Every structure is written in structure tokens, then in C-alpha cells.
């Protein structure tokens, strides 16, 4: 049997923490390894407990969830932790800032338990939780605030013409199946291309790939 996915729950409301922990611990493939009520405690606990996923609230005392996410999964973090942001606030600004800080997914607290569990498993697998079309709309809305990357372009890091094509399609919100249909290739081939792109550009997931594509001027 594979080891369960280790989860750290961070929320300043004890009742919500308990509810999340109860739902998560009831799953044979998930395990809550810690709970805390503020972002600073989340950073400290993650350093000691090494969870696979941190379920993170946004508005919290001491250190908010966005800043805590940046410390756990942001650019330059030596051993980034996967973060699933779960909040009551359905504001694009929070979603955008959470993803820019390094979060791999975003859910609302009123989502059904099945969505929370799916989100944890999805993020733990290394995938981004947001659907491609949501990612595109979100990053596209804030594209004007993303400064073009200076100096480095995808061509500079050795992406092939086909990999560049796949990256553009990812940025345009296409799923793997849609990319496969567009390029008349198999979904497995698309997965291979996506994996190569993420590796060559040193990106964690599709969300970061979309942001990168906008910064590199590959999407509008």
C-alpha cells in the first residue's frame, strides 16, 4: 500500500479546522498531520512535519494565507510545499494573489466535501486544481499587471517549435484532450510535451505555465 497523503490544515476558525480534519481523516488515502490557526504557525509546522499538502485559509491573524503561501511555495523556496487555498472569499484578487504566491489550487469553503478531497488529491499529484478555462480567464484578467519577463524567453531555454505550440495552447485554456485534438496527436503525447515544458522552464504546474506564457508574450 502507498503511504497516505499528509495534510496540514490551517484556518483561524477552530470549528472549520475540526470539520476539515474530520472529513480528511475519514479517507484511507489521506492523513491530517497537523492543525494551526495562523499563517506563521503553518510555515513553522510545515517545516517540522513536511506535509504533502497544506490546506490554507486566506484571512488569518499574525500572517495571512497569501504571505504564508509565498513562504511555503513561492519563487526561490528550496523545498516548496503544495498549497490548496480554501476561503470564504470568492474574489478574483485573492485567487490571483494566491496563485502568484505559489498555490496550486483554490477552493471556496462552501464547496462540498467531495470537492475538498478531490482538490487535495489533485494538488498532491502535482496538478493544478483550476480548470484550464478558469486559469485562462483569471490570468488573462490580470495579464496587464504581469510584467514581461526580462531577458529569458521560451526559445532561450530550448523549447522546440512543437513545445512552444503546446505552451501557447495551454495559455489559451485548452485541456490536454483539446490540445490533442487540435494538434492531431494522442493525449499521452500531449502529457509528454507538457512534462517537458514544465521541466525545461522549471515550472511546477499548468498554472505557472500560463503565467509564464503571458509574461513571455505568448498569450494575449
mmCIF file of C-alpha atoms in Angstrom:
data_model
loop_
_atom_site.group_PDB
_atom_site.id
_atom_site.type_symbol
_atom_site.label_atom_id
_atom_site.label_comp_id
_atom_site.label_asym_id
_atom_site.label_seq_id
_atom_site.Cartn_x
_atom_site.Cartn_y
_atom_site.Cartn_z
ATOM 1 C CA UNK A 1 0.000 0.000 0.000
ATOM 2 C CA UNK A 2 1.146 3.537 -0.741
ATOM 3 C CA UNK A 3 1.603 5.976 2.120
ATOM 4 C CA UNK A 4 -1.343 8.321 2.724
ATOM 5 C CA UNK A 5 -1.186 11.935 1.583
ATOM 6 C CA UNK A 6 -0.067 14.012 4.563
ATOM 7 C CA UNK A 7 -2.184 17.141 5.075
ATOM 8 C CA UNK A 8 -1.693 20.217 7.262
ATOM 9 C CA UNK A 9 -4.875 22.233 7.891
ATOM 10 C CA UNK A 10 -4.524 25.960 8.565
ATOM 11 C CA UNK A 11 -7.601 28.061 9.427
ATOM 12 C CA UNK A 12 -8.203 30.578 12.197
ATOM 13 C CA UNK A 13 -11.645 29.134 12.963
ATOM 14 C CA UNK A 14 -11.394 26.037 15.166
ATOM 15 C CA UNK A 15 -14.742 24.682 14.013
ATOM 16 C CA UNK A 16 -13.704 24.765 10.372
ATOM 17 C CA UNK A 17 -10.338 23.182 11.168
ATOM 18 C CA UNK A 18 -12.076 20.363 13.008
ATOM 19 C CA UNK A 19 -14.570 19.885 10.189
ATOM 20 C CA UNK A 20 -11.864 19.720 7.547
ATOM 21 C CA UNK A 21 -9.765 17.353 9.653
ATOM 22 C CA UNK A 22 -12.718 15.036 10.238
ATOM 23 C CA UNK A 23 -13.537 14.883 6.523
ATOM 24 C CA UNK A 24 -9.907 14.337 5.530
ATOM 25 C CA UNK A 25 -9.045 11.739 8.180
ATOM 26 C CA UNK A 26 -12.067 9.657 7.186
ATOM 27 C CA UNK A 27 -10.320 8.875 3.893
ATOM 28 C CA UNK A 28 -7.971 5.869 3.811
ATOM 29 C CA UNK A 29 -5.535 7.651 1.476
ATOM 30 C CA UNK A 30 -5.377 10.928 3.447
ATOM 31 C CA UNK A 31 -3.960 11.803 6.852
ATOM 32 C CA UNK A 32 -4.070 15.051 8.833
ATOM 33 C CA UNK A 33 -0.629 15.522 10.380
ATOM 34 C CA UNK A 34 -1.268 18.909 11.969
ATOM 35 C CA UNK A 35 -3.623 21.840 12.502
ATOM 36 C CA UNK A 36 -2.988 25.521 13.179
ATOM 37 C CA UNK A 37 -4.758 28.880 13.267
ATOM 38 C CA UNK A 38 -2.447 31.355 11.530
ATOM 39 C CA UNK A 39 -0.029 31.557 8.636
ATOM 40 C CA UNK A 40 3.112 31.829 10.746
ATOM 41 C CA UNK A 41 2.231 28.633 12.582
ATOM 42 C CA UNK A 42 1.564 26.978 9.215
ATOM 43 C CA UNK A 43 5.054 27.861 7.981
ATOM 44 C CA UNK A 44 6.647 26.622 11.201
ATOM 45 C CA UNK A 45 4.636 23.389 11.299
ATOM 46 C CA UNK A 46 5.262 22.656 7.632
ATOM 47 C CA UNK A 47 8.987 22.923 8.282
ATOM 48 C CA UNK A 48 8.732 20.311 11.042
ATOM 49 C CA UNK A 49 6.017 17.992 9.731
ATOM 50 C CA UNK A 50 6.777 18.034 5.977
ATOM 51 C CA UNK A 51 3.171 17.683 4.780
ATOM 52 C CA UNK A 52 2.385 16.832 1.179
ATOM 53 C CA UNK A 53 -0.382 19.451 1.033
ATOM 54 C CA UNK A 54 -1.270 22.477 3.157
ATOM 55 C CA UNK A 55 -4.951 23.451 3.169
ATOM 56 C CA UNK A 56 -4.667 27.210 3.697
ATOM 57 C CA UNK A 57 -7.174 29.912 4.631
ATOM 58 C CA UNK A 58 -6.601 33.480 3.368
ATOM 59 C CA UNK A 59 -7.646 35.906 6.113
ATOM 60 C CA UNK A 60 -5.862 34.954 9.325
ATOM 61 C CA UNK A 61 -4.056 36.720 12.191
ATOM 62 C CA UNK A 62 -0.278 37.038 12.598
ATOM 63 C CA UNK A 63 0.416 36.116 8.966
ATOM 64 C CA UNK A 64 -2.241 35.865 6.269
ATOM 65 C CA UNK A 65 -2.591 32.882 3.951
ATOM 66 C CA UNK A 66 -1.171 34.637 0.887
ATOM 67 C CA UNK A 67 2.063 35.588 2.641
ATOM 68 C CA UNK A 68 2.300 32.149 4.243
ATOM 69 C CA UNK A 69 1.814 30.529 0.832
ATOM 70 C CA UNK A 70 4.612 32.654 -0.596
ATOM 71 C CA UNK A 71 6.941 31.456 2.164
ATOM 72 C CA UNK A 72 5.937 27.822 1.604
ATOM 73 C CA UNK A 73 5.687 27.622 -2.171
ATOM 74 C CA UNK A 74 6.855 30.888 -3.688
ATOM 75 C CA UNK A 75 9.712 31.576 -6.058
ATOM 76 C CA UNK A 76 13.068 30.715 -4.577
ATOM 77 C CA UNK A 77 11.767 28.329 -1.904
ATOM 78 C CA UNK A 78 14.230 25.453 -1.754
ATOM 79 C CA UNK A 79 11.683 22.759 -0.886
ATOM 80 C CA UNK A 80 8.255 24.126 -1.873
ATOM 81 C CA UNK A 81 5.121 22.671 -0.325
ATOM 82 C CA UNK A 82 1.930 22.212 -2.327
ATOM 83 C CA UNK A 83 -0.748 24.618 -1.086
ATOM 84 C CA UNK A 84 -4.500 24.403 -1.604
ATOM 85 C CA UNK A 85 -6.118 27.721 -0.688
ATOM 86 C CA UNK A 86 -9.645 27.363 0.715
ATOM 87 C CA UNK A 87 -11.513 30.546 1.589
ATOM 88 C CA UNK A 88 -14.954 32.089 2.005
ATOM 89 C CA UNK A 89 -13.974 34.997 -0.203
ATOM 90 C CA UNK A 90 -14.779 34.486 -3.881
ATOM 91 C CA UNK A 91 -12.714 37.421 -5.062
ATOM 92 C CA UNK A 92 -10.585 37.272 -8.181
ATOM 93 C CA UNK A 93 -7.918 39.299 -6.412
ATOM 94 C CA UNK A 94 -7.493 36.601 -3.765
ATOM 95 C CA UNK A 95 -7.358 33.849 -6.379
ATOM 96 C CA UNK A 96 -4.808 35.726 -8.437
ATOM 97 C CA UNK A 97 -2.603 36.625 -5.490
ATOM 98 C CA UNK A 98 -2.773 33.069 -4.122
ATOM 99 C CA UNK A 99 -1.647 31.582 -7.425
ATOM 100 C CA UNK A 100 1.078 34.183 -7.848
ATOM 101 C CA UNK A 101 2.254 33.326 -4.329
ATOM 102 C CA UNK A 102 2.683 29.692 -5.393
ATOM 103 C CA UNK A 103 -0.609 27.992 -4.551
ATOM 104 C CA UNK A 104 -1.518 25.001 -6.695
ATOM 105 C CA UNK A 105 -5.273 25.359 -6.291
ATOM 106 C CA UNK A 106 -8.150 27.403 -4.960
ATOM 107 C CA UNK A 107 -11.486 26.337 -3.453
ATOM 108 C CA UNK A 108 -14.344 28.039 -1.646
ATOM 109 C CA UNK A 109 -15.314 26.815 1.809
ATOM 110 C CA UNK A 110 -18.881 26.190 0.698
ATOM 111 C CA UNK A 111 -17.679 23.572 -1.792
ATOM 112 C CA UNK A 112 -18.967 20.074 -0.978
ATOM 113 C CA UNK A 113 -16.610 17.733 0.913
ATOM 114 C CA UNK A 114 -16.009 15.686 -2.235
ATOM 115 C CA UNK A 115 -14.505 18.750 -3.925
ATOM 116 C CA UNK A 116 -12.184 19.375 -0.990
ATOM 117 C CA UNK A 117 -10.959 15.786 -1.098
ATOM 118 C CA UNK A 118 -10.574 15.907 -4.870
ATOM 119 C CA UNK A 119 -8.655 19.152 -4.527
ATOM 120 C CA UNK A 120 -6.214 17.716 -2.011
ATOM 121 C CA UNK A 121 -5.579 14.642 -4.147
ATOM 122 C CA UNK A 122 -5.212 16.735 -7.312
ATOM 123 C CA UNK A 123 -2.732 19.147 -5.770
ATOM 124 C CA UNK A 124 -0.793 16.293 -4.156
ATOM 125 C CA UNK A 125 -0.411 14.648 -7.558
ATOM 126 C CA UNK A 126 1.369 17.724 -8.849
ATOM 127 C CA UNK A 127 -1.515 19.006 -10.962
ATOM 128 C CA UNK A 128 -3.222 22.383 -10.678
ATOM 129 C CA UNK A 129 -6.763 22.354 -9.353
ATOM 130 C CA UNK A 130 -8.220 25.122 -11.513
ATOM 131 C CA UNK A 131 -9.875 24.062 -14.754
ATOM 132 C CA UNK A 132 -7.965 25.304 -17.828
ATOM 133 C CA UNK A 133 -10.660 27.790 -18.826
ATOM 134 C CA UNK A 134 -10.738 29.254 -15.315
ATOM 135 C CA UNK A 135 -6.967 29.598 -15.320
ATOM 136 C CA UNK A 136 -7.049 31.383 -18.641
ATOM 137 C CA UNK A 137 -9.779 33.820 -17.604
ATOM 138 C CA UNK A 138 -8.119 34.524 -14.288
ATOM 139 C CA UNK A 139 -4.591 35.130 -15.523
ATOM 140 C CA UNK A 140 -5.882 36.863 -18.629
ATOM 141 C CA UNK A 141 -7.808 39.337 -16.491
ATOM 142 C CA UNK A 142 -4.638 40.307 -14.667
ATOM 143 C CA UNK A 143 -2.219 39.910 -17.572
ATOM 144 C CA UNK A 144 -1.662 43.667 -17.713
ATOM 145 C CA UNK A 145 -0.220 43.506 -14.198
ATOM 146 C CA UNK A 146 2.253 40.758 -15.088
ATOM 147 C CA UNK A 147 5.438 42.398 -16.301
ATOM 148 C CA UNK A 148 7.057 40.691 -19.300
ATOM 149 C CA UNK A 149 9.923 38.507 -18.241
ATOM 150 C CA UNK A 150 13.244 40.231 -18.794
ATOM 151 C CA UNK A 151 15.853 38.527 -20.919
ATOM 152 C CA UNK A 152 14.760 34.900 -20.928
ATOM 153 C CA UNK A 153 12.241 33.575 -23.450
ATOM 154 C CA UNK A 154 10.996 30.018 -24.010
ATOM 155 C CA UNK A 155 13.224 29.810 -27.076
ATOM 156 C CA UNK A 156 16.256 30.654 -24.947
ATOM 157 C CA UNK A 157 15.702 27.640 -22.708
ATOM 158 C CA UNK A 158 15.408 25.237 -25.598
ATOM 159 C CA UNK A 159 11.709 24.689 -26.226
ATOM 160 C CA UNK A 160 11.097 23.094 -29.602
ATOM 161 C CA UNK A 161 8.573 24.655 -32.028
ATOM 162 C CA UNK A 162 6.030 21.984 -31.082
ATOM 163 C CA UNK A 163 6.592 22.571 -27.352
ATOM 164 C CA UNK A 164 6.073 26.299 -27.920
ATOM 165 C CA UNK A 165 2.855 25.469 -29.731
ATOM 166 C CA UNK A 166 1.657 23.333 -26.824
ATOM 167 C CA UNK A 167 2.584 26.093 -24.358
ATOM 168 C CA UNK A 168 0.511 28.612 -26.323
ATOM 169 C CA UNK A 169 -2.461 26.251 -26.299
ATOM 170 C CA UNK A 170 -2.109 25.732 -22.549
ATOM 171 C CA UNK A 171 -2.110 29.508 -22.097
ATOM 172 C CA UNK A 172 -5.231 29.753 -24.233
ATOM 173 C CA UNK A 173 -7.027 27.480 -21.780
ATOM 174 C CA UNK A 174 -7.085 24.202 -23.700
ATOM 175 C CA UNK A 175 -7.134 20.924 -21.792
ATOM 176 C CA UNK A 176 -4.896 18.003 -22.764
ATOM 177 C CA UNK A 177 -7.699 16.399 -24.757
ATOM 178 C CA UNK A 178 -8.390 19.655 -26.601
ATOM 179 C CA UNK A 179 -4.700 20.130 -27.355
ATOM 180 C CA UNK A 180 -4.547 16.557 -28.662
ATOM 181 C CA UNK A 181 -7.497 17.198 -30.959
ATOM 182 C CA UNK A 182 -6.071 20.500 -32.181
ATOM 183 C CA UNK A 183 -2.645 19.065 -32.988
ATOM 184 C CA UNK A 184 -3.968 15.648 -34.048
ATOM 185 C CA UNK A 185 -1.795 13.770 -31.573
ATOM 186 C CA UNK A 186 -2.569 11.459 -28.655
ATOM 187 C CA UNK A 187 -3.264 12.672 -25.139
ATOM 188 C CA UNK A 188 -0.244 10.708 -23.925
ATOM 189 C CA UNK A 189 1.932 12.665 -26.353
ATOM 190 C CA UNK A 190 0.449 15.899 -25.039
ATOM 191 C CA UNK A 191 1.249 14.835 -21.465
ATOM 192 C CA UNK A 192 4.833 14.191 -22.539
ATOM 193 C CA UNK A 193 5.092 17.648 -24.091
ATOM 194 C CA UNK A 194 3.586 19.298 -21.012
ATOM 195 C CA UNK A 195 6.032 17.458 -18.761
ATOM 196 C CA UNK A 196 8.984 18.559 -20.912
ATOM 197 C CA UNK A 197 7.791 22.168 -20.919
ATOM 198 C CA UNK A 198 7.447 22.268 -17.140
ATOM 199 C CA UNK A 199 10.874 20.685 -16.702
ATOM 200 C CA UNK A 200 12.672 22.957 -19.166
ATOM 201 C CA UNK A 201 11.092 26.126 -17.791
ATOM 202 C CA UNK A 202 11.427 24.967 -14.178
ATOM 203 C CA UNK A 203 7.695 25.361 -13.567
ATOM 204 C CA UNK A 204 5.586 23.453 -11.053
ATOM 205 C CA UNK A 205 2.277 23.096 -12.886
ATOM 206 C CA UNK A 206 -0.041 24.377 -15.630
ATOM 207 C CA UNK A 207 -0.980 27.471 -13.647
ATOM 208 C CA UNK A 208 2.633 28.596 -13.604
ATOM 209 C CA UNK A 209 2.905 27.699 -17.297
ATOM 210 C CA UNK A 210 0.013 30.040 -18.114
ATOM 211 C CA UNK A 211 1.550 32.868 -16.116
ATOM 212 C CA UNK A 212 4.913 32.250 -17.811
ATOM 213 C CA UNK A 213 3.310 32.298 -21.253
ATOM 214 C CA UNK A 214 1.707 35.677 -20.558
ATOM 215 C CA UNK A 215 4.965 37.075 -19.242
ATOM 216 C CA UNK A 216 6.827 35.811 -22.296
ATOM 217 C CA UNK A 217 4.290 37.381 -24.638
ATOM 218 C CA UNK A 218 2.999 34.060 -25.949
ATOM 219 C CA UNK A 219 -0.599 34.785 -24.983
ATOM 220 C CA UNK A 220 -2.775 37.864 -25.043
#
